[in-house]
PDB file of C-alpha atoms in Angstrom:
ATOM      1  CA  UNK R   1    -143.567  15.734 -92.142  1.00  0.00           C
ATOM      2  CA  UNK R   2    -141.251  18.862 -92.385  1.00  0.00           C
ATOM      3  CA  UNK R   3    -138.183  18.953 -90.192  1.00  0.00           C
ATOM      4  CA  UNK R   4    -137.233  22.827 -88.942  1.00  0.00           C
ATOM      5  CA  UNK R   5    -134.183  23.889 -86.939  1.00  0.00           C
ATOM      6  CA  UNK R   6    -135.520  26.622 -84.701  1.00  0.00           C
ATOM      7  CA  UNK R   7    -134.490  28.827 -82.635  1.00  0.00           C
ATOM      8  CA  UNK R   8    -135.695  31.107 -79.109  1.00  0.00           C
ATOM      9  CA  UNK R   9    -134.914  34.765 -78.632  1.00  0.00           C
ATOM     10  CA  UNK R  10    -132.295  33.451 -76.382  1.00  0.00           C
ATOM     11  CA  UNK R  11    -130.706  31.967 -79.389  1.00  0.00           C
ATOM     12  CA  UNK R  12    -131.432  28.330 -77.614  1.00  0.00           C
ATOM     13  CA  UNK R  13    -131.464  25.740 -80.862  1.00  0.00           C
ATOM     14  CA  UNK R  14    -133.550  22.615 -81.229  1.00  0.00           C
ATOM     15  CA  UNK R  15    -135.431  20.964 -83.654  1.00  0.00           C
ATOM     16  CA  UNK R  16    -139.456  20.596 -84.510  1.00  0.00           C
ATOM     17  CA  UNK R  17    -141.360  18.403 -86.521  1.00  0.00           C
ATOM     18  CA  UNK R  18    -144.713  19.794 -88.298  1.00  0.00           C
ATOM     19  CA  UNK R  19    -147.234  18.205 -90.939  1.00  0.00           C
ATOM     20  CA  UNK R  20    -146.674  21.246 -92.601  1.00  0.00           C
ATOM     21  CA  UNK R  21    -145.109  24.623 -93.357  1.00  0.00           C
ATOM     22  CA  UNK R  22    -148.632  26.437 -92.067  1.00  0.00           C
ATOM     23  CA  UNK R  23    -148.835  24.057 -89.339  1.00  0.00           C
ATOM     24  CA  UNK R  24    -145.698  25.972 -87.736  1.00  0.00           C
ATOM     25  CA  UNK R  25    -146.841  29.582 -87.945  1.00  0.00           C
ATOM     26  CA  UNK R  26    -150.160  28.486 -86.480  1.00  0.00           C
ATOM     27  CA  UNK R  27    -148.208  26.927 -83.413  1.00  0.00           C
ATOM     28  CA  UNK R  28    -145.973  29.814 -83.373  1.00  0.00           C
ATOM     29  CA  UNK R  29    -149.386  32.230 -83.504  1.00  0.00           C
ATOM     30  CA  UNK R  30    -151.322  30.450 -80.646  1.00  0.00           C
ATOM     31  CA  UNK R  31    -148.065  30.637 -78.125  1.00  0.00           C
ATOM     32  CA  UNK R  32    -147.931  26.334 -78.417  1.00  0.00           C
ATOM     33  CA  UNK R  33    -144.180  26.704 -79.307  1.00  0.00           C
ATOM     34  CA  UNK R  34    -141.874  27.100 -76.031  1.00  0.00           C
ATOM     35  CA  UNK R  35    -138.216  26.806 -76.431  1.00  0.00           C
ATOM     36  CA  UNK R  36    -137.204  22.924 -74.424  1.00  0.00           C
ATOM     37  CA  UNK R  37    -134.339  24.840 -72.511  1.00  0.00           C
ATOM     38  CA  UNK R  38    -135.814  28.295 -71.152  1.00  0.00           C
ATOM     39  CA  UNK R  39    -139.137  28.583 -72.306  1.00  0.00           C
ATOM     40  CA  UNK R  40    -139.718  31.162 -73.960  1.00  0.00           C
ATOM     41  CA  UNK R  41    -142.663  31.221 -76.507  1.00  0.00           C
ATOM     42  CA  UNK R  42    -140.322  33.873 -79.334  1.00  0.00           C
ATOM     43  CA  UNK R  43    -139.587  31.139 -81.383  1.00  0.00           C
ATOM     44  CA  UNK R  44    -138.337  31.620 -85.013  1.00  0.00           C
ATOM     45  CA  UNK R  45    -136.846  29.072 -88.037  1.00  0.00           C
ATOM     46  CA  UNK R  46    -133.416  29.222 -88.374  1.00  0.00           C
ATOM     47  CA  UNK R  47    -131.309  28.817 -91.335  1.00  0.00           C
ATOM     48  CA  UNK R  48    -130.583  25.115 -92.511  1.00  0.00           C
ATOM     49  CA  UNK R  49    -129.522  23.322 -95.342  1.00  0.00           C
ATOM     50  CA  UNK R  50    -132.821  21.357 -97.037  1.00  0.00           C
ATOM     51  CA  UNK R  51    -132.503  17.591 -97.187  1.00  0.00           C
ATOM     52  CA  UNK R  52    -133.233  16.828-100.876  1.00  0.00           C
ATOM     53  CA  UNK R  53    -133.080  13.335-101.304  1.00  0.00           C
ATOM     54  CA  UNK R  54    -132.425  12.751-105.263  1.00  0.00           C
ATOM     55  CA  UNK R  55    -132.630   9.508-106.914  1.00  0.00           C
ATOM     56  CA  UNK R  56    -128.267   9.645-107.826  1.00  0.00           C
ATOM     57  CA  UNK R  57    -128.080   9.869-104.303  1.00  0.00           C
ATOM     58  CA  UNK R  58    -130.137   7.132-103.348  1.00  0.00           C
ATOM     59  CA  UNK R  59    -128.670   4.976-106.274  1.00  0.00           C
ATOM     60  CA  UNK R  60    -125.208   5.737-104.706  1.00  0.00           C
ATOM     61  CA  UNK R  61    -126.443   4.541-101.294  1.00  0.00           C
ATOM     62  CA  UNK R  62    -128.209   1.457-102.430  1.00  0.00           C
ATOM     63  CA  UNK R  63    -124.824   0.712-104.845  1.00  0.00           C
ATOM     64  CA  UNK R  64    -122.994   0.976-101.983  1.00  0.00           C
ATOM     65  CA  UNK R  65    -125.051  -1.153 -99.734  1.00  0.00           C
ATOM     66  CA  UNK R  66    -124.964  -3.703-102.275  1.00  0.00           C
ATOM     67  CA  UNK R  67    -121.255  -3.840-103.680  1.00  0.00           C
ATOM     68  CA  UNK R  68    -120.751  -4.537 -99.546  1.00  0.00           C
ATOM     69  CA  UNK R  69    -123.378  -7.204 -99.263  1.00  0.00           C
ATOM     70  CA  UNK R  70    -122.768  -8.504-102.821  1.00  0.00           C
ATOM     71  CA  UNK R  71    -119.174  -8.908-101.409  1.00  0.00           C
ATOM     72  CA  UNK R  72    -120.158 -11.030 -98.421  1.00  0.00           C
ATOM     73  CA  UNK R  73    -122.671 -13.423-100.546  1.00  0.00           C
ATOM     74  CA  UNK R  74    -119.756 -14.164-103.422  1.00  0.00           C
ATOM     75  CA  UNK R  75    -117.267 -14.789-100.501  1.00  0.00           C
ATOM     76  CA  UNK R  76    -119.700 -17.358 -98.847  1.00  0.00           C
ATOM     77  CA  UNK R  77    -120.286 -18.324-102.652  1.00  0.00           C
ATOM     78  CA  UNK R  78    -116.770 -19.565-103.000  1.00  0.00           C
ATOM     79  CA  UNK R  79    -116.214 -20.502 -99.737  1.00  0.00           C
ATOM     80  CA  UNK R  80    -118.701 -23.386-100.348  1.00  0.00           C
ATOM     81  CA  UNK R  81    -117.830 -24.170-104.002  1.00  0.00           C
ATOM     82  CA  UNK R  82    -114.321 -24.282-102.670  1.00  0.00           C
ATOM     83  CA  UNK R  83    -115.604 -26.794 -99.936  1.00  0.00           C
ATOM     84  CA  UNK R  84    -117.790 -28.980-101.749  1.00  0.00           C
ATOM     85  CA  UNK R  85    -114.602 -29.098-104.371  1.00  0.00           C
ATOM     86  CA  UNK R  86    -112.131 -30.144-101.619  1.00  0.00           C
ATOM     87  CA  UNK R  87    -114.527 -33.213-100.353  1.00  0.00           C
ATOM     88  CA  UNK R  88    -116.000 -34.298-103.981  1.00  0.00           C
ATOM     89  CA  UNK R  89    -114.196 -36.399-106.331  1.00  0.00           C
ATOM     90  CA  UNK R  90    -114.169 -34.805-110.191  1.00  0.00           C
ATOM     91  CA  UNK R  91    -115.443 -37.593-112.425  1.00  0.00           C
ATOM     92  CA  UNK R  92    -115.472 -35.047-115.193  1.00  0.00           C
ATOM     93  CA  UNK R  93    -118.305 -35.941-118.103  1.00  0.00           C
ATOM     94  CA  UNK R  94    -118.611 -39.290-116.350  1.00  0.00           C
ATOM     95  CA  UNK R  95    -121.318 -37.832-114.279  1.00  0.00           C
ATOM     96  CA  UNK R  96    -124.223 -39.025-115.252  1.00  0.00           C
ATOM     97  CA  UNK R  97    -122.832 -42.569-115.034  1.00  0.00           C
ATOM     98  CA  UNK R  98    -121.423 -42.597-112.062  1.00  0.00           C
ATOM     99  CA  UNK R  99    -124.159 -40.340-110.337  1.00  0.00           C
ATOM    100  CA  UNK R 100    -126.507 -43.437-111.159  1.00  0.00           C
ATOM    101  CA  UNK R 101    -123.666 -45.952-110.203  1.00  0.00           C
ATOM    102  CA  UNK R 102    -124.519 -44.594-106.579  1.00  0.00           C
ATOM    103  CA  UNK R 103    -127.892 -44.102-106.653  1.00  0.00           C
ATOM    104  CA  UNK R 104    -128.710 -47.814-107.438  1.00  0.00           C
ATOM    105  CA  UNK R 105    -125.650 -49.058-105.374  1.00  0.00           C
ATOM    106  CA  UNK R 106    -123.277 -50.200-107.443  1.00  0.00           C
ATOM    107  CA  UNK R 107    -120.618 -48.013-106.669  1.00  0.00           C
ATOM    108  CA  UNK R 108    -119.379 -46.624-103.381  1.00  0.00           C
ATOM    109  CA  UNK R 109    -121.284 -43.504-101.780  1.00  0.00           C
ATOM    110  CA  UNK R 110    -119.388 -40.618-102.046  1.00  0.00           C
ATOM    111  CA  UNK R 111    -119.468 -36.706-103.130  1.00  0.00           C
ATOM    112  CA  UNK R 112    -118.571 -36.383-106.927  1.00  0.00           C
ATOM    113  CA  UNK R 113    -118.683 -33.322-109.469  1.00  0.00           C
ATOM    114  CA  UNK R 114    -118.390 -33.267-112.802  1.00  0.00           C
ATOM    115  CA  UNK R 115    -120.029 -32.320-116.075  1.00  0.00           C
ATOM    116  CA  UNK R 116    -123.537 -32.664-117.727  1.00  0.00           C
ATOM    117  CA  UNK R 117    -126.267 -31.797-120.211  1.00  0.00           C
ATOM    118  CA  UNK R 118    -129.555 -30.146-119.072  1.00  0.00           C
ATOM    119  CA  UNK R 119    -130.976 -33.723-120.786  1.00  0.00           C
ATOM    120  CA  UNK R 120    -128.886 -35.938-118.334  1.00  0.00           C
ATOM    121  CA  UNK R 121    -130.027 -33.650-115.447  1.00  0.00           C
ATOM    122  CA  UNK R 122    -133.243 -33.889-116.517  1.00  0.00           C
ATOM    123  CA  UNK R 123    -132.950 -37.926-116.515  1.00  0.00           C
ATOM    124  CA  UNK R 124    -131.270 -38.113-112.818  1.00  0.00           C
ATOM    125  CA  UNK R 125    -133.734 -35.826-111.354  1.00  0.00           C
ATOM    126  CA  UNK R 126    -136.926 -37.629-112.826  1.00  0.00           C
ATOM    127  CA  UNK R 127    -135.048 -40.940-111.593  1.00  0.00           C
ATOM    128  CA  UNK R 128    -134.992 -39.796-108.054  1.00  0.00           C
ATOM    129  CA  UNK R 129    -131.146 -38.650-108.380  1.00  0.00           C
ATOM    130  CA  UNK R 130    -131.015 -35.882-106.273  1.00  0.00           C
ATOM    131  CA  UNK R 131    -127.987 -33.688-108.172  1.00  0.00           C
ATOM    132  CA  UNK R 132    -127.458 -29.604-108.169  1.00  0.00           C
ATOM    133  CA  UNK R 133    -125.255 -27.031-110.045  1.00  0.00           C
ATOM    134  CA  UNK R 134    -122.384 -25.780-108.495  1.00  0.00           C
ATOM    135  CA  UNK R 135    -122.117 -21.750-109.899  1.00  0.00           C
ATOM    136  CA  UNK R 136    -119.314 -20.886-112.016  1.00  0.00           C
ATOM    137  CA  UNK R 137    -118.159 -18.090-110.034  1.00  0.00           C
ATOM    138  CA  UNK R 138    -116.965 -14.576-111.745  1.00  0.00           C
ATOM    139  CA  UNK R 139    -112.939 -15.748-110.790  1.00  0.00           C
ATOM    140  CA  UNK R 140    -113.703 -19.451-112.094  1.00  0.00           C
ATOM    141  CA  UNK R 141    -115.059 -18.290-115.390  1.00  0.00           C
ATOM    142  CA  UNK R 142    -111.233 -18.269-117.466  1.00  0.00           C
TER     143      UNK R 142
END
């Protein structure tokens, strides 16, 4: 679809959309264009600035959009790593141990957080030990 600004004789300005450029001057030829605010059928393109979309520009808009919603996610990010931190007790590389300590009852339930190797994941989770990584988050990297 093309987008023209037109205008009447009576220098009335409004807008049309056509499927194409020839689909205007056959409008304008068979009297179908009127001008919305007087009516009158002398209706020419005015002068407008073309819309070129070019891929920069839509690479700046979609940076844009996400840098914003990038943002929002890494705030929500650390707002739960921050929570699960402040109700979770660190038991370091003792993990593992204590991880199955709880599972099997011989420890009190609670949140912990600590340290270990894709192996000892590997070994909870095919024991029915439900763990998950927390993300090291861009500020938490040093």
């Amino acid at each position: 679809m093309i987008r023209y600004s037109l205008v009447c004789d009576n220098v009335h300005g409004f807008e049309g959309w056509f499927s194409e450029s020839a689909d205007f001057d056959r409008q304008v030829e068979a009297g179908l264009l009127t001008c919305p605010v007087c009516g009158s059928a002398a209706i020419s393109k005015s002068l407008m600035a073309p819309s070129v979309s070019t891929a920069r520009k839509k690479e700046e808009k979609q940076a844009v959009a996400m840098d914003l919603a990038q943002k929002q996610v890494m705030a929500k990010l650390k707002e739960a790593v921050a929570a699960i931190k402040a109700n979770a007790e660190d038991v370091g590389e003792r993990f593992p141990e204590e991880a199955r300590k709880i599972h099997y009852g011989e420890a009190d339930a609670r949140g912990i957080i600590g340290q270990a190797s894709f192996a000892d994941v590997r070994d909870l989770l095919d024991e029915g030990i439900e763990v998950a990584p927390l993300p090291v988050l861009p500020e938490d990297a040093n």
